[in-house]
Short mmCIF file of C-alpha atoms and ligand atoms in Angstrom, two decimals:
data_model
loop_
_atom_site.label_atom_id
_atom_site.label_comp_id
_atom_site.label_asym_id
_atom_site.label_seq_id
_atom_site.Cartn_x
_atom_site.Cartn_y
_atom_site.Cartn_z
CA MET O 847 0.05 -0.24 -0.26
CA THR O 848 1.14 3.67 -0.81
CA ASN O 849 2.16 6.06 2.20
CA LEU O 850 0.78 9.04 0.59
CA LEU O 851 3.16 11.00 3.20
CA SER O 852 6.26 9.85 1.75
CA ASN O 853 5.42 11.41 -1.72
CA ILE O 854 5.22 14.86 -0.43
CA THR O 855 7.79 16.93 -1.84
CA PRO O 856 8.75 20.44 -0.45
CA THR O 857 7.14 23.52 -1.94
CA LEU O 858 8.56 26.93 -1.29
CA LEU O 859 5.45 28.73 0.34
CA MET O 860 5.51 32.27 -0.91
CA GLY O 861 1.33 32.53 -0.60
CA PRO O 862 -0.39 34.21 2.22
CA GLY O 863 0.41 31.43 4.49
CA PRO O 864 1.36 29.09 5.39
CA SER O 865 5.12 29.88 5.13
CA CYS O 866 7.91 27.48 5.21
CA VAL O 867 8.48 25.86 8.40
CA PHE O 868 11.83 26.35 10.61
CA ASP O 869 13.70 23.11 10.84
CA GLU O 870 13.68 23.55 14.57
CA VAL O 871 9.92 23.29 14.75
CA TYR O 872 9.69 20.03 12.31
CA ALA O 873 12.06 18.42 15.17
CA ALA O 874 9.99 20.05 17.93
CA LEU O 875 7.12 18.42 16.72
CA ALA O 876 8.50 14.90 16.81
CA ARG O 877 9.55 15.30 20.29
CA PRO O 878 8.12 12.70 22.61
CA THR O 879 4.04 13.56 23.60
CA LEU O 880 3.76 14.23 27.23
CA GLY O 881 0.80 14.24 29.14
CA HIS O 882 -1.30 17.93 29.29
CA LEU O 883 -1.11 17.82 33.08
CA ASP O 884 2.54 16.79 33.23
CA PRO O 885 4.80 19.10 35.29
CA TYR O 886 7.28 19.45 32.36
CA PHE O 887 4.80 20.02 29.86
CA ILE O 888 3.57 22.72 32.20
CA SER O 889 7.05 24.59 32.13
CA ILE O 890 7.12 24.57 28.72
CA MET O 891 3.61 26.20 28.57
CA ASP O 892 5.15 28.94 31.03
CA GLY O 893 8.10 29.29 28.43
CA ILE O 894 5.33 29.65 25.61
CA LYS O 895 3.50 32.25 27.25
CA THR O 896 7.00 34.35 28.33
CA HIS O 897 8.31 34.26 24.48
CA LEU O 898 4.71 35.21 23.48
CA GLN O 899 4.84 38.29 26.02
CA THR O 900 8.20 39.54 24.25
CA VAL O 901 6.96 38.81 20.56
CA ILE O 902 3.57 40.47 21.44
CA GLY O 903 4.81 43.35 23.57
CA THR O 904 3.01 42.93 26.61
CA LYS O 905 3.02 42.22 29.89
CA ASN O 906 -0.49 40.97 29.94
CA ASN O 907 -1.14 37.92 32.02
CA VAL O 908 -3.68 36.57 29.77
CA THR O 909 -1.57 35.60 26.98
CA LEU O 910 -1.91 32.21 25.39
CA PRO O 911 -2.33 30.24 22.75
CA MET O 912 -5.71 28.91 21.44
CA SER O 913 -6.44 25.29 20.09
CA GLY O 914 -7.37 26.32 16.44
CA THR O 915 -6.12 28.66 13.69
CA GLY O 916 -6.04 32.33 13.53
CA SER O 917 -10.23 32.53 12.91
CA ALA O 918 -10.44 30.68 16.49
CA GLY O 919 -8.30 33.70 17.93
CA MET O 920 -10.66 36.12 15.94
CA GLU O 921 -13.74 34.13 17.51
CA THR O 922 -12.19 34.01 21.10
CA CYS O 923 -11.97 37.70 21.16
CA PHE O 924 -15.42 38.36 19.96
CA VAL O 925 -17.18 35.62 22.04
CA ASN O 926 -15.54 36.75 25.16
CA LEU O 927 -15.90 40.13 24.91
CA ILE O 928 -19.06 40.98 23.30
CA GLU O 929 -22.74 40.21 24.72
CA LYS O 930 -26.01 40.71 22.86
CA GLY O 931 -26.68 44.32 22.33
CA ASP O 932 -23.45 45.79 22.60
CA LYS O 933 -22.44 48.41 20.16
CA VAL O 934 -19.49 47.32 18.26
CA LEU O 935 -17.48 49.32 15.49
CA VAL O 936 -15.35 47.14 12.74
CA LEU O 937 -13.01 49.00 10.71
CA THR O 938 -13.10 47.14 7.42
CA ASN O 939 -10.94 47.45 4.09
CA GLY O 940 -10.20 43.68 3.20
CA VAL O 941 -11.71 39.98 3.82
CA PHE O 942 -10.69 39.70 7.26
CA GLY O 943 -12.48 43.16 8.36
CA LYS O 944 -15.60 41.13 6.90
CA ARG O 945 -15.22 38.02 8.66
CA MET O 946 -14.99 40.19 12.00
CA GLU O 947 -18.15 41.96 11.19
CA ASP O 948 -19.88 38.47 10.48
CA ILE O 949 -18.53 36.94 13.81
CA ALA O 950 -19.76 40.25 15.75
CA ALA O 951 -23.23 40.07 14.10
CA ARG O 952 -23.61 36.54 15.00
CA LEU O 953 -23.34 37.06 18.53
CA GLY O 954 -26.20 39.87 18.64
CA ALA O 955 -23.85 42.81 18.70
CA ILE O 956 -25.07 45.96 17.00
CA VAL O 957 -22.15 46.35 14.19
CA ASP O 958 -21.51 49.92 12.72
CA VAL O 959 -18.97 49.36 9.97
CA LEU O 960 -16.69 52.20 8.83
CA GLU O 961 -15.40 50.55 5.44
CA CYS O 962 -12.29 52.32 3.09
CA GLU O 963 -11.28 51.15 0.01
CA TRP O 964 -9.49 48.00 -0.18
CA GLY O 965 -6.08 48.45 -1.04
CA THR O 966 -5.93 51.77 1.10
CA ALA O 967 -5.43 51.98 4.56
CA PHE O 968 -7.45 53.97 7.11
CA VAL O 969 -7.25 57.94 8.05
CA PRO O 970 -7.29 58.37 11.68
CA ALA O 971 -9.19 61.72 11.19
CA ASN O 972 -12.10 59.52 9.27
CA VAL O 973 -11.98 56.83 12.57
CA GLU O 974 -12.21 59.89 15.10
CA GLU O 975 -15.05 61.45 13.40
CA GLN O 976 -16.94 58.11 13.16
CA LEU O 977 -16.30 57.47 16.94
CA GLN O 978 -17.44 61.22 18.11
CA LYS O 979 -20.52 60.81 15.82
CA HIS O 980 -22.00 57.25 16.12
CA GLY O 981 -19.94 56.49 19.44
CA PRO O 982 -19.85 55.24 22.07
CA TYR O 983 -18.92 51.69 21.49
CA SER O 984 -18.12 48.97 24.02
CA LEU O 985 -15.55 47.62 21.18
CA VAL O 986 -13.46 48.41 17.94
CA ALA O 987 -11.72 46.04 16.13
CA ILE O 988 -9.44 46.51 13.25
CA VAL O 989 -6.94 44.27 11.02
CA HIS O 990 -3.41 45.52 11.54
CA ALA O 991 -2.10 43.70 8.50
CA GLU O 992 -4.85 42.96 6.13
CA THR O 993 -3.42 39.92 4.29
CA SER O 994 -6.28 40.11 1.44
CA THR O 995 -4.69 43.63 0.07
CA GLY O 996 -1.58 44.13 1.36
CA VAL O 997 -2.45 46.96 3.49
CA CYS O 998 -1.06 48.02 7.07
CA ASN O 999 -3.44 49.75 9.10
CA PRO O 1000 -2.11 52.73 11.71
CA VAL O 1001 -3.00 50.62 14.72
CA GLN O 1002 -1.28 52.96 17.14
CA ALA O 1003 -2.72 56.11 15.85
CA ILE O 1004 -6.12 54.64 16.24
CA GLY O 1005 -5.45 52.89 19.42
CA LYS O 1006 -4.96 56.30 21.02
CA LEU O 1007 -8.47 57.72 19.64
CA VAL O 1008 -10.23 54.49 20.63
CA LYS O 1009 -9.09 54.69 23.95
CA SER O 1010 -9.80 58.17 24.61
CA THR O 1011 -13.76 56.99 24.34
CA GLY O 1012 -13.23 54.06 26.95
CA ALA O 1013 -13.85 51.27 24.44
CA LEU O 1014 -12.19 48.14 24.08
CA PHE O 1015 -9.73 47.94 21.13
CA LEU O 1016 -9.08 44.23 19.67
CA VAL O 1017 -6.26 44.06 16.89
CA ASP O 1018 -5.86 41.25 14.33
CA CYS O 1019 -2.26 40.59 14.06
CA VAL O 1020 -2.51 36.99 12.28
CA THR O 1021 -0.22 38.41 9.32
CA SER O 1022 1.99 40.89 11.52
CA LEU O 1023 2.85 39.04 14.49
CA GLY O 1024 6.84 38.28 14.23
CA GLY O 1025 7.35 40.35 10.63
CA MET O 1026 7.03 43.76 11.85
CA PRO O 1027 6.68 45.46 14.83
CA VAL O 1028 3.82 44.92 17.08
CA THR O 1029 3.73 46.53 20.47
CA MET O 1030 0.23 45.81 22.11
CA ASP O 1031 0.65 47.58 25.11
CA ALA O 1032 2.31 50.86 23.97
CA TRP O 1033 -0.31 50.70 21.17
CA GLN O 1034 -2.90 50.26 24.02
CA VAL O 1035 -4.74 47.31 22.30
CA ASP O 1036 -7.10 45.48 25.02
CA ALA O 1037 -7.18 42.02 22.93
CA LEU O 1038 -5.09 40.81 20.18
CA TYR O 1039 -4.92 37.37 18.11
CA SER O 1040 -2.60 36.09 15.80
CA GLY O 1041 -1.76 32.50 13.99
CA THR O 1042 1.30 30.36 13.55
CA GLN O 1043 1.45 29.85 10.10
CA LYS O 1044 2.58 33.25 8.84
CA CYS O 1045 5.70 34.92 10.48
CA LEU O 1046 5.79 32.73 13.09
CA SER O 1047 6.98 29.65 10.57
CA CYS O 1048 5.06 26.95 12.30
CA PRO O 1049 2.33 24.99 10.63
CA PRO O 1050 -1.22 26.10 11.09
CA GLY O 1051 -3.36 25.09 14.55
CA LEU O 1052 -2.48 27.64 17.10
CA SER O 1053 -3.35 31.15 17.61
CA PRO O 1054 -1.63 33.45 20.19
CA VAL O 1055 -4.06 35.81 22.05
CA SER O 1056 -3.99 38.45 24.62
CA PHE O 1057 -6.29 40.01 26.72
CA SER O 1058 -5.40 43.39 28.49
CA GLU O 1059 -6.82 44.06 32.27
CA GLN O 1060 -9.66 45.94 30.93
CA ALA O 1061 -10.32 43.15 28.57
CA VAL O 1062 -10.06 40.71 31.36
CA ALA O 1063 -12.54 42.88 33.76
CA LYS O 1064 -15.46 42.87 30.83
CA LEU O 1065 -14.96 39.21 30.55
CA LEU O 1066 -15.36 38.77 34.12
CA ALA O 1067 -18.31 40.86 34.45
CA ARG O 1068 -20.56 39.42 31.90
CA LYS O 1069 -23.82 39.08 32.81
CA THR O 1070 -24.22 36.14 30.32
CA LYS O 1071 -22.14 33.03 29.64
CA VAL O 1072 -19.78 33.27 27.02
CA PRO O 1073 -21.74 31.47 24.30
CA ASN O 1074 -18.93 29.13 22.69
CA TRP O 1075 -17.96 26.44 25.46
CA TYR O 1076 -14.50 25.48 23.52
CA LEU O 1077 -13.28 29.24 23.41
CA ASP O 1078 -14.35 30.39 26.91
CA LEU O 1079 -11.28 32.43 28.30
CA SER O 1080 -13.06 32.33 31.37
CA MET O 1081 -12.02 28.66 31.86
CA ILE O 1082 -9.36 28.09 29.51
CA ILE O 1083 -6.95 30.60 31.91
CA ASN O 1084 -7.47 28.30 34.37
CA TYR O 1085 -5.37 25.82 32.72
CA TRP O 1086 -2.99 28.31 31.72
CA GLU O 1087 -2.85 30.08 34.81
CA GLY O 1088 -2.63 29.77 38.78
CA LYS O 1089 -1.72 26.69 40.48
CA THR O 1090 -4.17 24.28 40.11
CA ARG O 1091 -4.08 23.80 35.92
CA ALA O 1092 -7.45 22.63 35.51
CA TYR O 1093 -8.27 20.60 32.71
CA HIS O 1094 -10.47 22.09 30.03
CA HIS O 1095 -9.76 20.51 26.78
CA THR O 1096 -6.58 18.16 25.85
CA ALA O 1097 -3.73 20.55 24.76
CA PRO O 1098 -2.39 19.99 21.47
CA ILE O 1099 0.81 19.17 23.06
CA ASN O 1100 3.19 18.60 19.76
CA MET O 1101 1.63 21.59 17.97
CA LEU O 1102 2.45 23.61 21.74
CA TYR O 1103 6.27 22.13 21.10
CA GLY O 1104 6.47 23.31 17.52
CA LEU O 1105 5.17 27.05 18.83
CA TYR O 1106 7.86 27.12 21.84
CA ALA O 1107 10.54 26.35 19.08
CA ALA O 1108 9.41 28.91 16.42
CA LEU O 1109 9.09 31.56 18.88
CA ASP O 1110 12.65 30.60 20.09
CA CYS O 1111 13.88 30.69 16.63
CA VAL O 1112 12.64 34.33 16.61
CA LEU O 1113 13.70 35.66 19.86
CA GLN O 1114 17.24 34.06 18.98
CA GLU O 1115 17.85 36.22 15.67
CA GLY O 1116 16.30 38.98 17.79
CA LEU O 1117 12.98 41.13 16.86
CA PRO O 1118 14.77 43.93 15.30
CA ALA O 1119 16.93 41.59 13.03
CA VAL O 1120 13.54 39.68 12.19
CA TYR O 1121 11.90 42.81 11.15
CA GLU O 1122 14.64 44.11 9.38
CA ARG O 1123 15.42 40.71 7.25
CA HIS O 1124 11.71 40.92 6.35
CA LEU O 1125 11.86 44.41 5.20
CA ALA O 1126 15.30 43.97 3.13
CA VAL O 1127 13.61 41.32 1.27
CA HIS O 1128 10.51 43.10 0.69
CA LYS O 1129 12.30 45.84 -0.83
CA GLN O 1130 14.44 43.55 -2.95
CA LEU O 1131 11.64 41.85 -4.25
CA ILE O 1132 9.83 45.14 -5.46
CA ALA O 1133 13.05 46.12 -7.27
CA GLY O 1134 12.95 42.73 -8.95
CA LEU O 1135 9.13 43.03 -9.73
CA GLU O 1136 9.35 46.36 -11.45
CA LYS O 1137 12.12 45.32 -13.60
CA LEU O 1138 9.76 42.59 -14.42
CA GLY O 1139 7.54 45.56 -15.53
CA LEU O 1140 4.83 44.49 -12.59
CA ALA O 1141 3.39 47.29 -10.49
CA MET O 1142 2.38 47.32 -7.10
CA TYR O 1143 -1.32 47.15 -6.01
CA VAL O 1144 -0.54 49.36 -2.59
CA GLN O 1145 1.11 52.37 -2.34
CA PRO O 1146 4.22 52.57 -0.99
CA GLU O 1147 3.52 53.78 2.56
CA HIS O 1148 1.00 51.57 3.27
CA ARG O 1149 2.52 48.43 1.89
CA LEU O 1150 3.02 45.33 4.29
CA PRO O 1151 6.78 43.93 4.29
CA MET O 1152 5.17 40.12 4.65
CA LEU O 1153 2.63 40.53 1.91
CA ASN O 1154 2.84 41.88 -1.60
CA THR O 1155 0.11 42.31 -3.54
CA ILE O 1156 0.69 42.60 -7.72
CA THR O 1157 -1.53 44.00 -9.68
CA LEU O 1158 -2.06 41.65 -12.81
CA PRO O 1159 -0.65 42.68 -16.02
CA ALA O 1160 -2.98 42.93 -18.74
CA GLY O 1161 -3.47 39.50 -21.39
CA VAL O 1162 -1.97 37.21 -18.44
CA ASP O 1163 -3.97 34.23 -17.30
CA GLU O 1164 -3.52 34.46 -13.59
CA ALA O 1165 -4.21 30.79 -12.46
CA LYS O 1166 -1.99 29.32 -15.37
CA VAL O 1167 0.89 31.58 -13.96
CA ARG O 1168 0.25 30.12 -10.60
CA GLN O 1169 -0.11 26.64 -11.51
CA ARG O 1170 3.16 26.65 -13.80
CA LEU O 1171 5.09 28.37 -10.62
CA LEU O 1172 3.99 25.22 -8.33
CA ARG O 1173 4.03 22.51 -11.24
CA GLU O 1174 7.41 23.97 -12.81
CA HIS O 1175 9.28 25.56 -9.98
CA SER O 1176 7.61 24.23 -6.75
CA ILE O 1177 6.79 27.81 -5.47
CA GLU O 1178 3.01 28.69 -4.29
CA ILE O 1179 1.99 31.83 -4.52
CA GLY O 1180 -1.59 33.30 -3.79
CA ALA O 1181 -4.59 34.74 -5.74
CA GLY O 1182 -6.79 37.64 -5.10
CA LEU O 1183 -9.42 37.26 -2.34
CA GLY O 1184 -13.49 38.15 -2.66
CA PRO O 1185 -13.61 41.24 -4.83
CA LEU O 1186 -9.59 40.78 -5.66
CA ALA O 1187 -9.85 37.57 -7.26
CA GLY O 1188 -8.47 37.85 -10.51
CA LYS O 1189 -6.98 40.71 -10.11
CA ILE O 1190 -3.87 40.56 -7.86
CA TRP O 1191 -1.56 37.92 -7.14
CA ARG O 1192 -0.15 38.28 -3.40
CA ILE O 1193 3.19 36.93 -2.67
CA GLY O 1194 4.11 36.29 0.92
CA LEU O 1195 7.63 36.97 2.71
CA MET O 1196 6.58 35.46 6.01
CA GLY O 1197 9.25 34.47 8.43
CA HIS O 1198 11.47 31.52 7.23
CA THR O 1199 10.39 32.12 3.96
CA ALA O 1200 11.60 35.83 4.23
CA ARG O 1201 15.33 34.94 2.62
CA ALA O 1202 17.11 36.63 -0.19
CA HIS O 1203 17.61 33.27 -2.25
CA ASN O 1204 13.77 32.76 -2.08
CA VAL O 1205 13.37 36.24 -3.66
CA GLU O 1206 15.82 35.50 -6.17
CA LYS O 1207 13.78 32.18 -6.93
CA VAL O 1208 10.39 33.66 -7.49
CA LEU O 1209 11.46 36.49 -9.55
CA ALA O 1210 13.38 34.13 -11.66
CA ALA O 1211 10.19 31.66 -12.20
CA LEU O 1212 7.74 34.58 -12.52
CA ALA O 1213 9.79 36.17 -14.97
CA ALA O 1214 9.94 32.33 -16.98
CA CYS O 1215 6.20 31.92 -16.40
CA ILE O 1216 5.29 35.41 -17.69
CA ALA O 1217 7.18 35.01 -20.75
N1 PLP C 2327 -6.87 37.26 10.21
C1 PLP C 2327 -6.08 37.60 9.12
C2 PLP C 2327 -5.12 38.90 8.56
C3 PLP C 2327 -5.46 36.53 7.79
O1 PLP C 2327 -4.59 36.62 7.24
C4 PLP C 2327 -6.22 35.01 8.52
C5 PLP C 2327 -5.98 34.01 7.54
O2 PLP C 2327 -5.01 34.32 6.30
C6 PLP C 2327 -7.11 35.14 9.39
C7 PLP C 2327 -7.86 36.26 10.36
C8 PLP C 2327 -7.58 33.59 9.50
O3 PLP C 2327 -6.75 32.82 10.08
P1 PLP C 2327 -7.07 31.24 9.71
O4 PLP C 2327 -6.83 31.03 8.12
O5 PLP C 2327 -5.83 30.95 10.18
O6 PLP C 2327 -8.00 30.51 10.53
#
């Protein structure tokens, strides 16, 4: 009988995630599985928490990886912080802002949406106007690095405005974390979530989440139970915190080893060096794309280093190029999502993928496929 796993050939993952996985992470995934209440495993959990606090830029006690992908982190923040009838503002300029709107509405929140043109970043003055005219809100949510468009939103400036109104500030850092500066406490963010499969270069499966004291206070003061049992942080923190370490669900032990190793890789290299590496390969990619006559979709000042969106050249069959890249060069890049399907390509330079030799490879392969 053929073992399908023995026929997997490595692909250079240059799409919007997952990214290439660190060798140290693959090795960590294969370490012996321990019990989820084993004291040695608990010391690894404590190590993950400390590493996460450093990478996220927070002293928040409630900082832990949720079991599930980035969407589980998104849902965790909303189900724990929203009660039916709460007034919520979602700042949307891409697919993942839309997903936030959907989740908040399903929870019975009164959802206001401020949308700005996809491919552009929010202007803080417009957010301020919305807060003044239509607030107060109990929670304001935004995506830091909008993976569907390649835009970086000015989270720090918006945080200042949101916090002056007393609202909770929720930020999606799925794509930004570990690839560009994220400083949760300095940016006055109350709830933040991320994912493992982007700049942390771990396989998909965990979602780091952090809650400020104000967010925890809101959770503990709820009039109603958190509507989702699996993501109820008021129970999960009893496993990640304190002396009792009460069982909630069986932790994905080996995935947590992988996250520990990934965070260790990032911190060994050093956050400033990691951010510089992402920026350097981003500039290298853009210079090469311009030489090929390809244009970027986002204006320079709002571009993400780890997710590059390219306007499709006229007359090119975008799906065919992606198929050839995969089949002939073993390189995966991403297509446009939602309204941008068929209009852009997305090239990810995330984590371990963000290396000069990978940029050279994708540029050479793209040149061959477009020609
Ligand atoms: N938020 C952003 C900005 C993302 O890029 C993604 C995934 O690409 C998600 C949320 C959802 O994460 P996942 O697909 O891991 O559930």
